[in-house]
Structures are given as C-alpha cells and as structure tokens.
PDB file of C-alpha atoms in Angstrom:
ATOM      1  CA  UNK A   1      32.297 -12.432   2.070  1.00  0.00           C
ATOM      2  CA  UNK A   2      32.393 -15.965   0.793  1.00  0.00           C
ATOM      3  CA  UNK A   3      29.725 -18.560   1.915  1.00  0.00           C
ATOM      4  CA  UNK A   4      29.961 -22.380   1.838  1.00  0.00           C
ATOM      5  CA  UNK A   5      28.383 -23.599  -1.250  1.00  0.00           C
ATOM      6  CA  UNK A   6      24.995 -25.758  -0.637  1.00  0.00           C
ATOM      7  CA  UNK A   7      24.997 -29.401  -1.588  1.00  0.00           C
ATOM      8  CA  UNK A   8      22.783 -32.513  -1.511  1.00  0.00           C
ATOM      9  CA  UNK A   9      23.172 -33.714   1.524  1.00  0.00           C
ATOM     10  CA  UNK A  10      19.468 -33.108   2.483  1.00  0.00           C
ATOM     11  CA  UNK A  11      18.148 -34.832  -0.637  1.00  0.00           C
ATOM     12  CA  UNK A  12      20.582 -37.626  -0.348  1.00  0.00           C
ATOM     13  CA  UNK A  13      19.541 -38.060   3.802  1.00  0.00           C
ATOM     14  CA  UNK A  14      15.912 -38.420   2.208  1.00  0.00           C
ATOM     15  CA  UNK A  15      16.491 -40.394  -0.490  1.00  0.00           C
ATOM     16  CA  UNK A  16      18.353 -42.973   1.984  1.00  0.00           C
ATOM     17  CA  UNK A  17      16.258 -42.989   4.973  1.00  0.00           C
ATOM     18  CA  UNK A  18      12.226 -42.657   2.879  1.00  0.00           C
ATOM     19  CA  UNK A  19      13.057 -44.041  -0.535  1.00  0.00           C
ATOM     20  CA  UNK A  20      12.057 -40.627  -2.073  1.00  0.00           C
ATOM     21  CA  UNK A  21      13.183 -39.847  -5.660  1.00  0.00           C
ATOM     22  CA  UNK A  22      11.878 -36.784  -6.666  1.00  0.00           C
ATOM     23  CA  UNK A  23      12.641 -34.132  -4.566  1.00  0.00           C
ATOM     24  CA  UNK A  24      11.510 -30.422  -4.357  1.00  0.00           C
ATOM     25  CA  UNK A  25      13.263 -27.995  -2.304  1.00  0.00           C
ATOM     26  CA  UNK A  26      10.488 -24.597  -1.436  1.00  0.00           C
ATOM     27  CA  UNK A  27      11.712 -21.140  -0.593  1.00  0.00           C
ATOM     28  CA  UNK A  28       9.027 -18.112  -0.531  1.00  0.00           C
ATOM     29  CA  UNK A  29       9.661 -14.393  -0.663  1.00  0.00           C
ATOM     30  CA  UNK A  30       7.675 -11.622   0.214  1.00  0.00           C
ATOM     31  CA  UNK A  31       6.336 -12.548   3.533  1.00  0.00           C
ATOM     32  CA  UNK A  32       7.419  -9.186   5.672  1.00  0.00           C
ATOM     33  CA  UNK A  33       6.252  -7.223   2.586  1.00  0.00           C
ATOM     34  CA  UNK A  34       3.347  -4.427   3.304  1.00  0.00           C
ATOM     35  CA  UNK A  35       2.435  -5.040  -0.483  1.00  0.00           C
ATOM     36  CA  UNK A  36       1.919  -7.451  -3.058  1.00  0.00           C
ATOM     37  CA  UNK A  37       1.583 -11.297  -2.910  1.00  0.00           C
ATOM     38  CA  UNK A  38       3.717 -13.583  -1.483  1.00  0.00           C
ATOM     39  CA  UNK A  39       5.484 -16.014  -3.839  1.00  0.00           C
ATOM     40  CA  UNK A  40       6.830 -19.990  -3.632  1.00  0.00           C
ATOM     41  CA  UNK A  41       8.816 -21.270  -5.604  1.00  0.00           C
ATOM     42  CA  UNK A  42       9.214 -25.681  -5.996  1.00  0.00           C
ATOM     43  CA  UNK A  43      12.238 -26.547  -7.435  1.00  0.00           C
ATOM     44  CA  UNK A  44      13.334 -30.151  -8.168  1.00  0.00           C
ATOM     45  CA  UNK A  45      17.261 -30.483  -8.982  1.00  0.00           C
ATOM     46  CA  UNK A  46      18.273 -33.622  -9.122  1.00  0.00           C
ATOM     47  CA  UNK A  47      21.798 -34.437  -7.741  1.00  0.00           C
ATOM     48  CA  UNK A  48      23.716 -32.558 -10.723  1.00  0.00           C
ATOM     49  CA  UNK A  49      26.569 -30.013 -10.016  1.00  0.00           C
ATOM     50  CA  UNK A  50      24.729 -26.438  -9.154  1.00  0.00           C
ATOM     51  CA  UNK A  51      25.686 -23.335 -11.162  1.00  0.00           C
ATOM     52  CA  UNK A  52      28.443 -21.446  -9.342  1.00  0.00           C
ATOM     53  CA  UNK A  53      27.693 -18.932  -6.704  1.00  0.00           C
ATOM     54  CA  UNK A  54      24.048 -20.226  -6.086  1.00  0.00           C
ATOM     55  CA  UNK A  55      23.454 -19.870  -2.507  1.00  0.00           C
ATOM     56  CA  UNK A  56      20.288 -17.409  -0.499  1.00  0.00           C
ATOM     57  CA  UNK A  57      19.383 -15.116  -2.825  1.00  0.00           C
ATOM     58  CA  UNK A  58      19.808 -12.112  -0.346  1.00  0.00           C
ATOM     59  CA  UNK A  59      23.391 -12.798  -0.260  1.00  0.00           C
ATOM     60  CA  UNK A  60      23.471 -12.616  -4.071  1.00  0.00           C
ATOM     61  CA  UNK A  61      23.874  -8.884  -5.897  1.00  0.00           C
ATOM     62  CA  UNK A  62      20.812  -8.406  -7.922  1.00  0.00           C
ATOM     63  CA  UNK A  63      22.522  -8.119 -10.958  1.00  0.00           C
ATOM     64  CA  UNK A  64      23.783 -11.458 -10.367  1.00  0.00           C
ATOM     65  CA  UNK A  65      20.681 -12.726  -8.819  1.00  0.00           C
ATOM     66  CA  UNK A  66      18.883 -12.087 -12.348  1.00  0.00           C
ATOM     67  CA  UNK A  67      21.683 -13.558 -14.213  1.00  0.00           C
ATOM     68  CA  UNK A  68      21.329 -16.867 -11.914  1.00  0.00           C
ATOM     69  CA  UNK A  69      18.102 -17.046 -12.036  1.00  0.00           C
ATOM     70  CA  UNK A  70      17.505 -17.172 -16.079  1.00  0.00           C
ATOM     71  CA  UNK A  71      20.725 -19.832 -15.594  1.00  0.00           C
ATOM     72  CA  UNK A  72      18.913 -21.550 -13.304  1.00  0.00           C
ATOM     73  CA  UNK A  73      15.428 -21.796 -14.884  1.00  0.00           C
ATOM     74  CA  UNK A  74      17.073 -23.939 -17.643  1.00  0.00           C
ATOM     75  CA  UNK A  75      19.711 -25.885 -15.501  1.00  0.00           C
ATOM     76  CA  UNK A  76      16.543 -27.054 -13.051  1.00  0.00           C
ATOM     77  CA  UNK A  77      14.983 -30.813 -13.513  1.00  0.00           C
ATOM     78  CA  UNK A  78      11.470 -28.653 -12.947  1.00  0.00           C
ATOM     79  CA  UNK A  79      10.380 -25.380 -11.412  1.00  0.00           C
ATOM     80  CA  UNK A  80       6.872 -24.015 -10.469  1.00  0.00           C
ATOM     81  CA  UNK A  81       5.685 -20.485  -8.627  1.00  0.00           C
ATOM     82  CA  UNK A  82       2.670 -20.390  -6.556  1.00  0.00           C
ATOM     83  CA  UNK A  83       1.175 -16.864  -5.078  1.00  0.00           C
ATOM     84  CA  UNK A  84      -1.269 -16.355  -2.755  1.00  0.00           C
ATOM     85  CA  UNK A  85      -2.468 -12.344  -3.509  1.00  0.00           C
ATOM     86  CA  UNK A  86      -3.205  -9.615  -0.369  1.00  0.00           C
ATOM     87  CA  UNK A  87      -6.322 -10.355  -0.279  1.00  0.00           C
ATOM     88  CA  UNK A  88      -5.708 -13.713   0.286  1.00  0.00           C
ATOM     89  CA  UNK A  89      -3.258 -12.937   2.935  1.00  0.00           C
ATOM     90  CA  UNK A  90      -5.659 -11.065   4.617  1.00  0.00           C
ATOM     91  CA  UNK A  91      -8.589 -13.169   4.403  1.00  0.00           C
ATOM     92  CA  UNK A  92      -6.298 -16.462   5.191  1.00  0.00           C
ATOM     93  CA  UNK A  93      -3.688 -15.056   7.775  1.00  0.00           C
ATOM     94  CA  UNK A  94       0.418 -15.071   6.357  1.00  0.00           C
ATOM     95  CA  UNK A  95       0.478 -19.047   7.468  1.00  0.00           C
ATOM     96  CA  UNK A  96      -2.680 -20.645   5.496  1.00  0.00           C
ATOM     97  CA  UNK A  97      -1.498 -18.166   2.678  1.00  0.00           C
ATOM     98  CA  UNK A  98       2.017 -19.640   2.398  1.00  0.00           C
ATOM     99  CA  UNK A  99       0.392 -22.669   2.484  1.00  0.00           C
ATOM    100  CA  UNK A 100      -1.764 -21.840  -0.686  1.00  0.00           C
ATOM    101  CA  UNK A 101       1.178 -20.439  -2.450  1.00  0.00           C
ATOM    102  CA  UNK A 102       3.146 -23.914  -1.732  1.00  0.00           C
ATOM    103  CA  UNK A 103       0.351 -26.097  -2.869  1.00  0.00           C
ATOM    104  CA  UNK A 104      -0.034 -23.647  -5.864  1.00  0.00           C
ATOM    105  CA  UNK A 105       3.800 -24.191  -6.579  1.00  0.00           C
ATOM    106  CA  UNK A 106       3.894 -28.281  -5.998  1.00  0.00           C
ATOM    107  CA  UNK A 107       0.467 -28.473  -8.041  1.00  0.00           C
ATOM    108  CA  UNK A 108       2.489 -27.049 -10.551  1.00  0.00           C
ATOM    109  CA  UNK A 109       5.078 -29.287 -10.732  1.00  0.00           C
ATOM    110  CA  UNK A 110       4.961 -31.568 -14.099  1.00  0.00           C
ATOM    111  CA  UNK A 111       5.125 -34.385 -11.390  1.00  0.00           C
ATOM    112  CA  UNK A 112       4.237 -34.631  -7.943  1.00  0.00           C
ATOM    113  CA  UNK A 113       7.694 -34.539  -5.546  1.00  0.00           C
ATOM    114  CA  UNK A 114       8.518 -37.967  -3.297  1.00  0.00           C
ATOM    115  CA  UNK A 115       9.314 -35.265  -0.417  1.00  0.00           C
ATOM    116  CA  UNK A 116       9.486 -31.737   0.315  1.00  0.00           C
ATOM    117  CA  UNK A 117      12.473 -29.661   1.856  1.00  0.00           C
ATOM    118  CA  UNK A 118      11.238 -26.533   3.173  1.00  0.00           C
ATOM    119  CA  UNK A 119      13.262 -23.544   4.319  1.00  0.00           C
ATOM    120  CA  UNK A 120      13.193 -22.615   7.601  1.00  0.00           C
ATOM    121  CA  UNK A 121      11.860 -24.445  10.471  1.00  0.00           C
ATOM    122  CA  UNK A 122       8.214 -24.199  10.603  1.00  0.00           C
ATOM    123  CA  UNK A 123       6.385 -26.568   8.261  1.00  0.00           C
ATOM    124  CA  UNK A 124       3.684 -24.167   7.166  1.00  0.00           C
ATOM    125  CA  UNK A 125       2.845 -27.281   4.512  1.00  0.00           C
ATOM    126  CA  UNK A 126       1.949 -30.114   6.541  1.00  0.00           C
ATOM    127  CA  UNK A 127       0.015 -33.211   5.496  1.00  0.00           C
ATOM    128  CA  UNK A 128      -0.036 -35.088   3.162  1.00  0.00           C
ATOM    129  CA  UNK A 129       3.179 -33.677   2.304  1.00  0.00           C
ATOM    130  CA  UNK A 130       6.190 -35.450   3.021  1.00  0.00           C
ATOM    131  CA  UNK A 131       8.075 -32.676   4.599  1.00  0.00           C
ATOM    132  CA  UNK A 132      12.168 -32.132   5.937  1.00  0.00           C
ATOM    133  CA  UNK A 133      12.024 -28.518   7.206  1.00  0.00           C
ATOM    134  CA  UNK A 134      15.895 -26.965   7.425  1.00  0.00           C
ATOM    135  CA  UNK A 135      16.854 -23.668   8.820  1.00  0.00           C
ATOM    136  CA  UNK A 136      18.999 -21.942   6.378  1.00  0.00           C
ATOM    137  CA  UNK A 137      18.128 -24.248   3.688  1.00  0.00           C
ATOM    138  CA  UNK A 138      18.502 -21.310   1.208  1.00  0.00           C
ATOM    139  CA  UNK A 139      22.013 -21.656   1.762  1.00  0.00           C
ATOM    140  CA  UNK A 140      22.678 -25.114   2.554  1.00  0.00           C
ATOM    141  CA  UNK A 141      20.335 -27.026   0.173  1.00  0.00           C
ATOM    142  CA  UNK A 142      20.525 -26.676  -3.587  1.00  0.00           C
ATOM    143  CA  UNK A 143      17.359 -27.251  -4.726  1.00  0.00           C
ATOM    144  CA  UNK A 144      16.292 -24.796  -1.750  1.00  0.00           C
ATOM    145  CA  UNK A 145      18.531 -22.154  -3.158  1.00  0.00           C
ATOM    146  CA  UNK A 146      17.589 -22.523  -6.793  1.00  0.00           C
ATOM    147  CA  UNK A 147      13.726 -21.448  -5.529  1.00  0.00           C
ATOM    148  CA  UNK A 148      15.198 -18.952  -3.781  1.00  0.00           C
ATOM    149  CA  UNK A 149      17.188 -17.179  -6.340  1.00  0.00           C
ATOM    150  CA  UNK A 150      13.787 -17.468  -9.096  1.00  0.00           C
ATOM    151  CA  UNK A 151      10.946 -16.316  -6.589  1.00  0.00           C
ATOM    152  CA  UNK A 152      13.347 -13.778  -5.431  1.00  0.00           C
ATOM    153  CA  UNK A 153      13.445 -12.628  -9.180  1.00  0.00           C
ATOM    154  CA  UNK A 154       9.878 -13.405 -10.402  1.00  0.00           C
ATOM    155  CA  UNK A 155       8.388 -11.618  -7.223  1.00  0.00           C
ATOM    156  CA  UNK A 156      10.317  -8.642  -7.946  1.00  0.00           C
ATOM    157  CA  UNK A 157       9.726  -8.663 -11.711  1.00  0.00           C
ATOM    158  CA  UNK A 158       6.041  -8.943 -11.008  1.00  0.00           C
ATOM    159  CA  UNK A 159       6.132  -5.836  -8.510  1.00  0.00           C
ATOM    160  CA  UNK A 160       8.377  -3.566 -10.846  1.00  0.00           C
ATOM    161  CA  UNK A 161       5.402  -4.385 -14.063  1.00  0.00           C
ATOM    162  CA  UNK A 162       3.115  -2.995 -11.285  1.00  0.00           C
ATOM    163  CA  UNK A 163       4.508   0.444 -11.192  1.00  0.00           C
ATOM    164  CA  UNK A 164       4.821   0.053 -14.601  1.00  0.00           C
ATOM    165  CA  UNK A 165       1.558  -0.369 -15.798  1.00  0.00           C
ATOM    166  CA  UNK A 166      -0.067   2.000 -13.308  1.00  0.00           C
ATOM    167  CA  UNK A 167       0.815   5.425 -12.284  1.00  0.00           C
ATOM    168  CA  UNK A 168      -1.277   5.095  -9.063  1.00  0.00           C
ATOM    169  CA  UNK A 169       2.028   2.651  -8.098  1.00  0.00           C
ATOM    170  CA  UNK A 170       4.569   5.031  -9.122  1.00  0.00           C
ATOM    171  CA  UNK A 171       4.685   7.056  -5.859  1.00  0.00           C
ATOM    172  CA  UNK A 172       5.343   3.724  -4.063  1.00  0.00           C
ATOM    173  CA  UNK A 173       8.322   2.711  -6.210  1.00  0.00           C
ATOM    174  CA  UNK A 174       7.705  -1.012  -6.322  1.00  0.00           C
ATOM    175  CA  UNK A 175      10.278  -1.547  -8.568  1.00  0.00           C
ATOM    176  CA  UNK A 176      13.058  -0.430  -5.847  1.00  0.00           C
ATOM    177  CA  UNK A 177      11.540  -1.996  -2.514  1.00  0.00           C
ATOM    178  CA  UNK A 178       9.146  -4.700  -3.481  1.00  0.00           C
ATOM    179  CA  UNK A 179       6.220  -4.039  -1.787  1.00  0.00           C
ATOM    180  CA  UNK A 180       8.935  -3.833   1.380  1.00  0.00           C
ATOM    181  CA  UNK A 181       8.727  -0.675   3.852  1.00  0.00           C
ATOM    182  CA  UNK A 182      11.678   1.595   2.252  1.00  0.00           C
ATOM    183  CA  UNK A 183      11.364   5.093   3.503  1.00  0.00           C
ATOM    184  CA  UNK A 184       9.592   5.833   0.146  1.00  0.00           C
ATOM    185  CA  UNK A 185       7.343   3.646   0.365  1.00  0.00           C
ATOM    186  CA  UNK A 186       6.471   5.010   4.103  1.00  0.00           C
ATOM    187  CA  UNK A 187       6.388   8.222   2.829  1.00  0.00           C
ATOM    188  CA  UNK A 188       3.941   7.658  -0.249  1.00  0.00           C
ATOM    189  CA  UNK A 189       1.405   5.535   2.130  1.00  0.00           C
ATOM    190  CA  UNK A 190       1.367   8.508   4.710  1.00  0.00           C
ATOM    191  CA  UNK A 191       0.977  10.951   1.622  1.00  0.00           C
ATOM    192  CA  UNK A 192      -1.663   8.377  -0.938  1.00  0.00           C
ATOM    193  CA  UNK A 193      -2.912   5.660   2.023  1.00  0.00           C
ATOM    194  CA  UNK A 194      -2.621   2.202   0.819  1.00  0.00           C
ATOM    195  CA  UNK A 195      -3.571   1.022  -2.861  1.00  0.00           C
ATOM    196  CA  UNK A 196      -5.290  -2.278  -3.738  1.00  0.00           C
ATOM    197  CA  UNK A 197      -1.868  -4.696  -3.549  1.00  0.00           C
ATOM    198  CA  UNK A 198      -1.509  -3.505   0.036  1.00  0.00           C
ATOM    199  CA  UNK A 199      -2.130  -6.137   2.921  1.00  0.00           C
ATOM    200  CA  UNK A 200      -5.334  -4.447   4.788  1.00  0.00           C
ATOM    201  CA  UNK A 201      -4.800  -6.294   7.844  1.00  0.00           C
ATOM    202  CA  UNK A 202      -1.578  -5.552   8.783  1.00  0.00           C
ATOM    203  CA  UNK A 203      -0.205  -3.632  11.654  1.00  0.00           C
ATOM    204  CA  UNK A 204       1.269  -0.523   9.508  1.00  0.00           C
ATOM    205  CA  UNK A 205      -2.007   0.925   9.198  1.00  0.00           C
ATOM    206  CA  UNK A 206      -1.930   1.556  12.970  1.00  0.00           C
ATOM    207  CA  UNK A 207       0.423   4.303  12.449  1.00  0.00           C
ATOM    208  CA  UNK A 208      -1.081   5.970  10.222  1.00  0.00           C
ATOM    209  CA  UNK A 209      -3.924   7.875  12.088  1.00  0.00           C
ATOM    210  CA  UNK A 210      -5.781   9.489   8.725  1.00  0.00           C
ATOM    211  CA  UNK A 211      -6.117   5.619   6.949  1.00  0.00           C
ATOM    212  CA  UNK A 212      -6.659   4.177   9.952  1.00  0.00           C
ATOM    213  CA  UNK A 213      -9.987   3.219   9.065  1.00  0.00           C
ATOM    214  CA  UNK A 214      -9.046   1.464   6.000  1.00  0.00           C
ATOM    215  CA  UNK A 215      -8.043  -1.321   8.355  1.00  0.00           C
ATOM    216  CA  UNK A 216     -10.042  -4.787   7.934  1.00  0.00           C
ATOM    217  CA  UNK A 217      -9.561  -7.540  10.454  1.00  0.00           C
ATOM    218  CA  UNK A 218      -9.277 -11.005   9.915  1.00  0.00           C
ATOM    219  CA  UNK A 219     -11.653 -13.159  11.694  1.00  0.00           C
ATOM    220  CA  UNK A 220     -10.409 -16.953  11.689  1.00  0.00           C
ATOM    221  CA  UNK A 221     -12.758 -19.317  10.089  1.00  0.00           C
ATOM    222  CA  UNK A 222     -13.856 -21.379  12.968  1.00  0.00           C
ATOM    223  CA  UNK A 223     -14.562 -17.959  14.602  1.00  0.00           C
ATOM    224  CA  UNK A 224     -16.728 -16.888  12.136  1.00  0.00           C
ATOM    225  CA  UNK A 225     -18.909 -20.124  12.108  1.00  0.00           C
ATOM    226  CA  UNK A 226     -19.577 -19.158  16.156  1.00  0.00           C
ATOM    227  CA  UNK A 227     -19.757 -15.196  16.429  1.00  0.00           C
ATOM    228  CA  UNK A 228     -19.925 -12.259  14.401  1.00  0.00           C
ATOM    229  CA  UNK A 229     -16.599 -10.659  14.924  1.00  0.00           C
ATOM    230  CA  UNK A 230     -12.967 -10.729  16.208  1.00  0.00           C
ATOM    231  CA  UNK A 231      -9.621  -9.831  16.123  1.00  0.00           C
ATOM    232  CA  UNK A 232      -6.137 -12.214  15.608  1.00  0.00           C
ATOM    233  CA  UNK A 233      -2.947 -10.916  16.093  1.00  0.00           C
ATOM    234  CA  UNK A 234      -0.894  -9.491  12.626  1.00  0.00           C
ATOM    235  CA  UNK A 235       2.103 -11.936  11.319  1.00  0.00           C
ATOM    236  CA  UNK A 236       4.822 -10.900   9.967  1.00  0.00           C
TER     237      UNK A 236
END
C-alpha cells in the first residue's frame, strides 16, 4: 500500500512563525515492550530531499528498514539515541523515562535544536524545550521519520546482541520480538519468569501467578517524601 511521502512542512511552519533554525524531529520505540529499554532518537534534517521510501518505520519491511537506516545515518545533518533502561522505567514511570531518553538524545546532539517536533500528541518533553507535538509525525515529518527508521533499528540491534551474548535470553528470542509480547516470549516468561531487562512493574506479571511476587511497585517521588508505600497505575 503506498503512503504519502513526509515533507517539511512542520519545520518550515516553525521556522516561519519562531525563527527556529535548527530543528530536531524525536520518535521513540519500545514503549509497549515487556523488555528492554526504551529508545529516542533526535534527528536534525535540514530541508534537503529525503531518501526514497522514508516514512514510519512500521510501515517499512525490515529488510528495508535496515537498509534506510545505514542510508539515513549518513544523509542526516545530525543524529543522537537516548535510552532510559527497565530499571529506569520502573523506578521513573514510562512518561519521566521517555523524558530521560529525549533529553539523553537532544544532549547528544553536536548542537542544541532551535525547536523540537515530537511524534504523537503528548509532549512528554516539556520545558525548556521548544516543542510542536504532531500525531503521525512518523509519517508526515521527515526529520520525525528519519528517528524513526534508526531507533527502530538500533533498539532492535541492541535486543538481538542480548540474546546473543547470553543464553539466559535465548528462550525469549529477543532478536525476533524485541522485548515485545510474541507468543514466545509469553511462553518462555511463564516457563523462566522474567530476566533482568524485564520491566518489574508492569502489569504482565499479574498473570503469571508463580512470579507474581517478583512484582515491584513504583511509588511516585512526591509520595515517597510523605509515606512509606503506594501503588500507581502501569503505562503502557
């Protein structure tokens, strides 16, 4: 099925109506993920011609999606990833961790972007970001869709060197679902229980009656400073 190509309309509405110049367009992947970290990506473009067929990296074959993102990493002005790990995730909550990742990813930056377009329409980045939220931006922004197509890739590059290096992973099959819930990956956690790149706090553990215990819950910080315990609700 053939998708409208993104263009720079976003960066061009910014440039016009804030003076911005240097742009970064922010996609992350791995937030619905029961296991490893979530990644950012900050991508600054430019207003050059895209490579063809870059759009939201789940519309793109992985095959392809590997081949555009090695294109991409050289075609980019400047690129940066940011991660925030499970236990950060857990300690933080999924928001304040995307947050992390994002700050990790702009810090990165060899300079600091004029504005921000972020995918989707929550601004999990806030002050004192300049920020332009878009829903769909992975497919109607190019600089969005260049992040998307590399922390697509990296993320699942860094999962598949997990099962890799460690045959405790190998059950899990990282390399084939990401750290996503594939019926394998069900099936190993009812079998092994979760492993130390699995999110502790999430709801999945609730089904799972004999690692039940292994659950941790998050207290929020301003919580903590006040009582002893609590409970927030799982985000996913």
């Amino acid at each position: 099925m053939p998708y409208e190509p993104p263009t720079h309309t976003v960066e061009r509405s910014l440039r016009a109506t804030t003076g911005a110049k240097i742009i970064a367009g922010v996609d992350e992947v791995g937030r619905g993920a029961w296991a490893g970290p979530v990644t950012v990506c900050a991508s600054v473009t430019g207003l050059r011609r895209p490579p063809v067929g870059l759009t939201d990296s789940k519309l793109i074959t992985p095959k392809r999606r590997g081949e555009l993102a090695l294109e991409l990493e050289q075609w980019v002005t400047s690129y940066a990833l940011g991660h925030a790990s499970p236990e950060e995730i857990d300690e933080l909550g999924m928001t304040a961790a995307l947050r992390l990742a994002a700050v990790r990813a702009l810090d990165g930056l060899p300079v600091r972007p004029d504005a921000v377009i972020l995918d989707g329409k929550h601004d999990y980045l806030g002050q004192p970001w300049r920020v332009r939220t878009v829903i769909k931006g992975d497919q109607s922004c190019v600089a969005v869709a260049a992040a998307s197509v590399i922390a697509k890739v990296r993320r699942d590059a860094m999962m598949a060197e997990l099962e890799a290096e460690s045959g405790r992973y190998a059950a899990f099959e990282f390399a084939a679902n990401a750290g996503y819930p594939s019926p394998v990956h069900k099936a190993a956690l009812r079998e092994w229980g979760p492993t130390p790149q699995h999110r502790m706090t999430w709801a999945y553990l609730d089904a799972l009656p004999q690692w039940r215990h292994l659950k941790k819950i998050r207290v929020p910080a301003e919580t903590a400073a006040l009582e002893s315990g609590g409970q927030l609700g799982f985000d996913f």
